[in-house]
Amino acid sequence: MESSQHEALLWKPLKDGKVQCRLCAHFCVIVPGERGLCGVRENRDGRLMTLVRDKVAALNLDPVEKKPLYHFFPGTKTLSLGTMGCNLSCTFCQNAGLSQSPRQGKAIRGDRISGAQIVALAQQAHAASISYTYSEPTIFFELVAETARLALKEGLRNIIVSNGFQSPECLEAWGELIHAANIDLKAFRERFYHEQCGARLKPVLENLKAIRGLGWWLEVTTLVIPGLNDDPAELRDMAGFIAQELGPDTPWHLSRFHPDHVLLDRPPTPQATLEMAWDIGKQAGLRYVYLGNIVSAHDGENTFCPDCGAVLLKRMGFAVRNVGLRDGDCSHCGKTLPGRGLEKIPGAGQQ
Ligand code: SF4
């Protein structure tokens, strides 16, 4: 049954029963009886309703490294949840069953779980945080806001894993509720966002800068896709933007593409391409560049001290081992590693 409807937040009425959704940078104008581009917000008699306010379609306990967040309470668990739906239509989506079904008019599945129940589950599981992820947290904004507010009161941290295509109003409303974000920077060309994602690059860049201003801990992820966004000049532009506009301490995750959803005609990203992008990131001045979805152990998974070069955190898949951090500082030269909760992991030699 898909008739679960709650009045949405962040919209305004227009003439003739139309409404404008103000939640994401599409700013859909929706006539009565129709839905916005995401397929989960519907104009019902001149009022905007959300169809996913209480429809959690995925709920798991994950390592925080899986988000990926490498400098935010490493080694802790995060209760992760998502509903169906997304405001983007990426051809390479690796979670299309969850994200794209509502846009295709399919049933919106999910379990009715309240924010209070989610917080209780996180506490029972001894999670350090709650992550709003899997599809796109923007389109389940109301559930995020309710849950994050309750989580905050209980001392839990809130994480969003997002495509960064929010409206300024959405980011402002989340403001002090969110502690950390991993935001996709999918490419550095408007054409890519237009043709591959049904979106625009500019709002994402503006939001990344705004998030930096909000004080959330921020990490950025790029899925490197052969032939689409792996041109060295584009990667240099991207790395330069992150280093100059977001700061050289912003971790950049370069993730390996696997053929999925519509984009089945391309090979997985060669390791050499990822390593080329890794070098470009470091040449741009980024101090923490990581490789993800790779098959074998690689230095690109580890955290090194940018001052003395010592390895600080070793990773294998989603497992992390402290080999050089003491109270959040490099045990060799004393440099403080940027992030949150880094002083909480047992120091080098104490495990
Ligand atoms: S969230 Fe975005 S895509 Fe969905 S209705 Fe609102 S403006 Fe449109």
XYZ file of C-alpha atoms and ligand atoms in Angstrom, residues 21 23-24 26-28 30 36-38 41 87 139, ligand 1:
21
model
C 9.035 21.987 -3.992
C 13.842 20.721 -1.189
C 16.391 20.231 -3.922
C 15.424 21.014 -9.236
C 12.791 23.222 -7.548
C 10.034 21.230 -9.286
C 4.137 20.291 -9.632
C 8.190 15.784 -8.684
C 11.170 14.365 -10.554
C 12.157 12.191 -7.586
C 6.701 14.044 -3.494
C 16.385 13.310 -7.215
C 14.337 13.191 -0.706
S 12.941 16.809 -3.910
Fe 13.736 17.720 -5.801
S 13.118 16.267 -7.403
Fe 11.823 15.838 -5.607
S 9.992 17.097 -5.919
Fe 11.404 18.300 -4.657
S 12.502 19.579 -6.121
Fe 11.567 17.907 -7.302
